[in-house]
Amino acid sequence: DQQVKQNSPSLSVQEGRISILNCDYTNSMFDYFLWYKKYPAEGPTFLISISSIKDKNEDGRFTVFLNKSAKHLSLHIVPSQPGDSAVYFCASGVTYGTASKLTFGTGTRLQVTL
Amino acid sequence: NAGVTQTPKFQVLKTGQSMTLQCAQDMNHEYMSWYRQDPGMGLRLIHYSVGAGITDQGEVPNGYNVSRSTTEDFPLRLLSAAPSQTSVYFCASSYGAGGSDTQYFGPGTRLTVL
């Protein structure tokens, strides 16, 4: 049972436009959500996160939106740049737990074209 | 500060062979974990440790052993390799064990079992 779903395996966006990556989760115990970015032959790197007490978090060109009632989060990248081309994973977890058992989605490959 | 390091980068094994994937971090993180990444499956947690001497199973622990004798090192042992263990393996560490603690990933080990 996939508790964190990224239904779009790939996305292509023109440079300068907005990229929107989506993620759905089913486990209502999750109260912390993260996005990781992964380049080929490298490990994932942390991008941005959001707690369930918020509905939006911004960091430069990156904004994460959380809709708790719909159990949906999205990552907006504005403006998109060629260097943003990577695989993006959303992950969910519980803030106060004995172990950080993050559950990852399957990833969305973003390609930013010139 | 090297962060999280993994060795080897690539490995080919024959079915039935055993080997150890090495992971080390120099950030004095208490929490360390191992994930495997397979196409269409995202990252799945194999084993994790909340401190030296303490380990526990993740989502897909079968066929793998871990130990944590020091804060810095968290090796993953394949007891008798099987083709189903062909995957990319990532080690991660974080300061704390909560879902909000940013995990730092190593560059990965690509393992092929023939």
PDB file of N, CA and C in Angstrom, chain A residues 1-6 23-25 30 32-38 43-47 87-93 100-108, chain B residues 31 33-37 40-46 59 90-92 99 101-105:
ATOM      1  N   ASP A   1       0.854  -1.182   0.000  1.00  0.00           N
ATOM      2  CA  ASP A   1       0.000   0.000   0.000  1.00  0.00           C
ATOM      3  C   ASP A   1       0.899   1.243   0.000  1.00  0.00           C
ATOM      4  N   GLN A   2       0.826   2.011  -1.071  1.00  0.00           N
ATOM      5  CA  GLN A   2       1.676   3.172  -1.229  1.00  0.00           C
ATOM      6  C   GLN A   2       1.058   4.310  -0.434  1.00  0.00           C
ATOM      7  N   GLN A   3       1.697   4.694   0.667  1.00  0.00           N
ATOM      8  CA  GLN A   3       1.132   5.741   1.511  1.00  0.00           C
ATOM      9  C   GLN A   3       1.437   7.134   0.991  1.00  0.00           C
ATOM     10  N   VAL A   4       2.458   7.241   0.169  1.00  0.00           N
ATOM     11  CA  VAL A   4       2.814   8.526  -0.424  1.00  0.00           C
ATOM     12  C   VAL A   4       2.895   8.305  -1.932  1.00  0.00           C
ATOM     13  N   LYS A   5       2.101   9.070  -2.676  1.00  0.00           N
ATOM     14  CA  LYS A   5       2.013   8.827  -4.111  1.00  0.00           C
ATOM     15  C   LYS A   5       2.382  10.067  -4.910  1.00  0.00           C
ATOM     16  N   GLN A   6       3.205   9.858  -5.908  1.00  0.00           N
ATOM     17  CA  GLN A   6       3.485  10.895  -6.880  1.00  0.00           C
ATOM     18  C   GLN A   6       3.029  10.327  -8.211  1.00  0.00           C
ATOM     19  N   CYS A  23       1.910  15.644  -4.907  1.00  0.00           N
ATOM     20  CA  CYS A  23       2.121  14.486  -4.040  1.00  0.00           C
ATOM     21  C   CYS A  23       0.864  14.286  -3.190  1.00  0.00           C
ATOM     22  N   ASP A  24       0.422  13.058  -3.083  1.00  0.00           N
ATOM     23  CA  ASP A  24      -0.732  12.731  -2.249  1.00  0.00           C
ATOM     24  C   ASP A  24      -0.321  11.717  -1.189  1.00  0.00           C
ATOM     25  N   TYR A  25      -0.926  11.809  -0.019  1.00  0.00           N
ATOM     26  CA  TYR A  25      -0.617  10.846   1.035  1.00  0.00           C
ATOM     27  C   TYR A  25      -1.911  10.327   1.633  1.00  0.00           C
ATOM     28  N   PHE A  30       0.812  11.342   9.425  1.00  0.00           N
ATOM     29  CA  PHE A  30       1.920  12.154   8.932  1.00  0.00           C
ATOM     30  C   PHE A  30       1.667  13.614   9.295  1.00  0.00           C
ATOM     31  N   TYR A  32       4.574  15.859   8.964  1.00  0.00           N
ATOM     32  CA  TYR A  32       5.714  16.610   8.439  1.00  0.00           C
ATOM     33  C   TYR A  32       5.992  16.109   7.044  1.00  0.00           C
ATOM     34  N   PHE A  33       6.227  17.058   6.140  1.00  0.00           N
ATOM     35  CA  PHE A  33       6.346  16.714   4.730  1.00  0.00           C
ATOM     36  C   PHE A  33       7.572  17.395   4.147  1.00  0.00           C
ATOM     37  N   LEU A  34       8.289  16.661   3.335  1.00  0.00           N
ATOM     38  CA  LEU A  34       9.553  17.157   2.803  1.00  0.00           C
ATOM     39  C   LEU A  34       9.646  16.882   1.312  1.00  0.00           C
ATOM     40  N   TRP A  35      10.431  17.700   0.659  1.00  0.00           N
ATOM     41  CA  TRP A  35      10.784  17.447  -0.744  1.00  0.00           C
ATOM     42  C   TRP A  35      12.296  17.298  -0.830  1.00  0.00           C
ATOM     43  N   TYR A  36      12.704  16.254  -1.546  1.00  0.00           N
ATOM     44  CA  TYR A  36      14.110  16.014  -1.816  1.00  0.00           C
ATOM     45  C   TYR A  36      14.311  16.070  -3.324  1.00  0.00           C
ATOM     46  N   LYS A  37      15.500  16.486  -3.698  1.00  0.00           N
ATOM     47  CA  LYS A  37      15.876  16.609  -5.101  1.00  0.00           C
ATOM     48  C   LYS A  37      17.033  15.663  -5.347  1.00  0.00           C
ATOM     49  N   LYS A  38      17.003  14.974  -6.482  1.00  0.00           N
ATOM     50  CA  LYS A  38      18.073  14.016  -6.748  1.00  0.00           C
ATOM     51  C   LYS A  38      18.570  14.150  -8.175  1.00  0.00           C
ATOM     52  N   GLY A  43      23.207  11.234  -4.197  1.00  0.00           N
ATOM     53  CA  GLY A  43      22.150  10.967  -3.235  1.00  0.00           C
ATOM     54  C   GLY A  43      21.141  12.104  -3.226  1.00  0.00           C
ATOM     55  N   PRO A  44      19.936  11.824  -2.715  1.00  0.00           N
ATOM     56  CA  PRO A  44      18.938  12.904  -2.602  1.00  0.00           C
ATOM     57  C   PRO A  44      19.434  14.002  -1.671  1.00  0.00           C
ATOM     58  N   THR A  45      19.054  15.237  -1.969  1.00  0.00           N
ATOM     59  CA  THR A  45      19.374  16.356  -1.092  1.00  0.00           C
ATOM     60  C   THR A  45      18.087  17.055  -0.682  1.00  0.00           C
ATOM     61  N   PHE A  46      18.052  17.479   0.558  1.00  0.00           N
ATOM     62  CA  PHE A  46      16.876  18.134   1.105  1.00  0.00           C
ATOM     63  C   PHE A  46      16.624  19.461   0.385  1.00  0.00           C
ATOM     64  N   LEU A  47      15.357  19.714   0.074  1.00  0.00           N
ATOM     65  CA  LEU A  47      15.009  20.946  -0.635  1.00  0.00           C
ATOM     66  C   LEU A  47      14.181  21.887   0.244  1.00  0.00           C
ATOM     67  N   VAL A  87      15.204  14.528 -10.389  1.00  0.00           N
ATOM     68  CA  VAL A  87      14.063  13.769  -9.871  1.00  0.00           C
ATOM     69  C   VAL A  87      13.709  14.339  -8.504  1.00  0.00           C
ATOM     70  N   TYR A  88      12.434  14.600  -8.295  1.00  0.00           N
ATOM     71  CA  TYR A  88      11.963  15.166  -7.038  1.00  0.00           C
ATOM     72  C   TYR A  88      11.137  14.129  -6.294  1.00  0.00           C
ATOM     73  N   PHE A  89      11.531  13.892  -5.044  1.00  0.00           N
ATOM     74  CA  PHE A  89      10.803  12.955  -4.187  1.00  0.00           C
ATOM     75  C   PHE A  89      10.088  13.722  -3.087  1.00  0.00           C
ATOM     76  N   CYS A  90       8.831  13.425  -2.866  1.00  0.00           N
ATOM     77  CA  CYS A  90       8.212  13.921  -1.653  1.00  0.00           C
ATOM     78  C   CYS A  90       8.309  12.823  -0.598  1.00  0.00           C
ATOM     79  N   ALA A  91       8.347  13.230   0.647  1.00  0.00           N
ATOM     80  CA  ALA A  91       8.473  12.281   1.754  1.00  0.00           C
ATOM     81  C   ALA A  91       7.624  12.784   2.914  1.00  0.00           C
ATOM     82  N   SER A  92       7.118  11.849   3.667  1.00  0.00           N
ATOM     83  CA  SER A  92       6.264  12.201   4.797  1.00  0.00           C
ATOM     84  C   SER A  92       6.723  11.455   6.027  1.00  0.00           C
ATOM     85  N   GLY A  93       6.516  12.095   7.192  1.00  0.00           N
ATOM     86  CA  GLY A  93       6.923  11.459   8.434  1.00  0.00           C
ATOM     87  C   GLY A  93       6.167  12.039   9.609  1.00  0.00           C
ATOM     88  N   SER A 100      12.770   8.275  12.705  1.00  0.00           N
ATOM     89  CA  SER A 100      12.316   9.031  11.543  1.00  0.00           C
ATOM     90  C   SER A 100      12.063   8.095  10.388  1.00  0.00           C
ATOM     91  N   LYS A 101      10.936   7.413  10.420  1.00  0.00           N
ATOM     92  CA  LYS A 101      10.628   6.499   9.339  1.00  0.00           C
ATOM     93  C   LYS A 101       9.952   7.281   8.221  1.00  0.00           C
ATOM     94  N   LEU A 102      10.766   7.951   7.468  1.00  0.00           N
ATOM     95  CA  LEU A 102      10.229   8.690   6.343  1.00  0.00           C
ATOM     96  C   LEU A 102       9.688   7.722   5.304  1.00  0.00           C
ATOM     97  N   THR A 103       8.539   8.069   4.759  1.00  0.00           N
ATOM     98  CA  THR A 103       7.967   7.320   3.649  1.00  0.00           C
ATOM     99  C   THR A 103       8.078   8.185   2.413  1.00  0.00           C
ATOM    100  N   PHE A 104       8.718   7.630   1.385  1.00  0.00           N
ATOM    101  CA  PHE A 104       8.976   8.389   0.176  1.00  0.00           C
ATOM    102  C   PHE A 104       7.986   8.030  -0.924  1.00  0.00           C
ATOM    103  N   GLY A 105       7.711   9.017  -1.773  1.00  0.00           N
ATOM    104  CA  GLY A 105       6.985   8.746  -3.002  1.00  0.00           C
ATOM    105  C   GLY A 105       7.933   8.171  -4.047  1.00  0.00           C
ATOM    106  N   THR A 106       7.377   7.865  -5.210  1.00  0.00           N
ATOM    107  CA  THR A 106       8.157   7.213  -6.250  1.00  0.00           C
ATOM    108  C   THR A 106       8.957   8.184  -7.104  1.00  0.00           C
ATOM    109  N   GLY A 107       8.742   9.486  -6.911  1.00  0.00           N
ATOM    110  CA  GLY A 107       9.545  10.465  -7.623  1.00  0.00           C
ATOM    111  C   GLY A 107       8.897  10.978  -8.898  1.00  0.00           C
ATOM    112  N   THR A 108       9.207  12.232  -9.226  1.00  0.00           N
ATOM    113  CA  THR A 108       8.803  12.851 -10.488  1.00  0.00           C
ATOM    114  C   THR A 108      10.049  13.423 -11.131  1.00  0.00           C
TER     115      THR A 108
ATOM    116  N   TYR B  31      21.120   9.534  14.363  1.00  0.00           N
ATOM    117  CA  TYR B  31      20.232   8.706  13.557  1.00  0.00           C
ATOM    118  C   TYR B  31      20.877   8.388  12.214  1.00  0.00           C
ATOM    119  N   SER B  33      20.383   5.555   8.687  1.00  0.00           N
ATOM    120  CA  SER B  33      19.440   4.640   8.059  1.00  0.00           C
ATOM    121  C   SER B  33      19.958   4.189   6.705  1.00  0.00           C
ATOM    122  N   TRP B  34      19.406   3.082   6.233  1.00  0.00           N
ATOM    123  CA  TRP B  34      19.705   2.551   4.913  1.00  0.00           C
ATOM    124  C   TRP B  34      18.405   2.464   4.115  1.00  0.00           C
ATOM    125  N   TYR B  35      18.488   2.931   2.856  1.00  0.00           N
ATOM    126  CA  TYR B  35      17.365   2.836   1.937  1.00  0.00           C
ATOM    127  C   TYR B  35      17.833   2.114   0.678  1.00  0.00           C
ATOM    128  N   ARG B  36      16.871   1.538  -0.005  1.00  0.00           N
ATOM    129  CA  ARG B  36      17.149   1.055  -1.348  1.00  0.00           C
ATOM    130  C   ARG B  36      16.198   1.760  -2.321  1.00  0.00           C
ATOM    131  N   GLN B  37      16.710   2.028  -3.511  1.00  0.00           N
ATOM    132  CA  GLN B  37      15.897   2.697  -4.512  1.00  0.00           C
ATOM    133  C   GLN B  37      15.773   1.801  -5.724  1.00  0.00           C
ATOM    134  N   GLY B  40      10.426   2.864 -10.057  1.00  0.00           N
ATOM    135  CA  GLY B  40       8.997   2.864  -9.784  1.00  0.00           C
ATOM    136  C   GLY B  40       8.626   2.605  -8.338  1.00  0.00           C
ATOM    137  N   MET B  41       9.624   2.521  -7.452  1.00  0.00           N
ATOM    138  CA  MET B  41       9.334   2.185  -6.047  1.00  0.00           C
ATOM    139  C   MET B  41       9.756   3.275  -5.077  1.00  0.00           C
ATOM    140  N   GLY B  42      10.426   4.301  -5.528  1.00  0.00           N
ATOM    141  CA  GLY B  42      10.901   5.308  -4.593  1.00  0.00           C
ATOM    142  C   GLY B  42      11.991   4.745  -3.698  1.00  0.00           C
ATOM    143  N   LEU B  43      12.195   5.372  -2.556  1.00  0.00           N
ATOM    144  CA  LEU B  43      13.187   4.899  -1.583  1.00  0.00           C
ATOM    145  C   LEU B  43      12.451   4.155  -0.474  1.00  0.00           C
ATOM    146  N   ARG B  44      12.945   2.974  -0.173  1.00  0.00           N
ATOM    147  CA  ARG B  44      12.326   2.166   0.877  1.00  0.00           C
ATOM    148  C   ARG B  44      13.336   1.912   1.990  1.00  0.00           C
ATOM    149  N   LEU B  45      12.873   2.069   3.216  1.00  0.00           N
ATOM    150  CA  LEU B  45      13.744   1.954   4.383  1.00  0.00           C
ATOM    151  C   LEU B  45      14.050   0.493   4.684  1.00  0.00           C
ATOM    152  N   ILE B  46      15.343   0.168   4.830  1.00  0.00           N
ATOM    153  CA  ILE B  46      15.758  -1.208   5.106  1.00  0.00           C
ATOM    154  C   ILE B  46      15.956  -1.411   6.613  1.00  0.00           C
ATOM    155  N   GLU B  59      11.129  -1.050   6.449  1.00  0.00           N
ATOM    156  CA  GLU B  59      10.054  -1.622   5.636  1.00  0.00           C
ATOM    157  C   GLU B  59      10.468  -2.913   4.938  1.00  0.00           C
ATOM    158  N   PHE B  90      21.224   3.682  -0.534  1.00  0.00           N
ATOM    159  CA  PHE B  90      21.589   4.972   0.032  1.00  0.00           C
ATOM    160  C   PHE B  90      21.617   4.887   1.553  1.00  0.00           C
ATOM    161  N   CYS B  91      22.663   5.452   2.103  1.00  0.00           N
ATOM    162  CA  CYS B  91      22.762   5.614   3.539  1.00  0.00           C
ATOM    163  C   CYS B  91      22.423   7.063   3.859  1.00  0.00           C
ATOM    164  N   ALA B  92      21.776   7.301   4.996  1.00  0.00           N
ATOM    165  CA  ALA B  92      21.418   8.667   5.382  1.00  0.00           C
ATOM    166  C   ALA B  92      21.653   8.846   6.874  1.00  0.00           C
ATOM    167  N   GLY B  99      10.652  13.186  12.463  1.00  0.00           N
ATOM    168  CA  GLY B  99      10.363  13.356  11.044  1.00  0.00           C
ATOM    169  C   GLY B  99      10.814  14.698  10.505  1.00  0.00           C
ATOM    170  N   ASP B 101      13.639  16.197  11.254  1.00  0.00           N
ATOM    171  CA  ASP B 101      15.098  16.307  11.183  1.00  0.00           C
ATOM    172  C   ASP B 101      15.566  15.999   9.769  1.00  0.00           C
ATOM    173  N   THR B 102      16.259  16.942   9.197  1.00  0.00           N
ATOM    174  CA  THR B 102      16.726  16.775   7.820  1.00  0.00           C
ATOM    175  C   THR B 102      17.682  15.606   7.720  1.00  0.00           C
ATOM    176  N   GLN B 103      17.414  14.726   6.774  1.00  0.00           N
ATOM    177  CA  GLN B 103      18.319  13.611   6.550  1.00  0.00           C
ATOM    178  C   GLN B 103      19.297  13.952   5.438  1.00  0.00           C
ATOM    179  N   TYR B 104      20.540  13.607   5.670  1.00  0.00           N
ATOM    180  CA  TYR B 104      21.597  13.832   4.692  1.00  0.00           C
ATOM    181  C   TYR B 104      21.970  12.483   4.092  1.00  0.00           C
ATOM    182  N   PHE B 105      21.958  12.423   2.773  1.00  0.00           N
ATOM    183  CA  PHE B 105      22.184  11.163   2.086  1.00  0.00           C
ATOM    184  C   PHE B 105      23.601  11.071   1.534  1.00  0.00           C
TER     185      PHE B 105
END
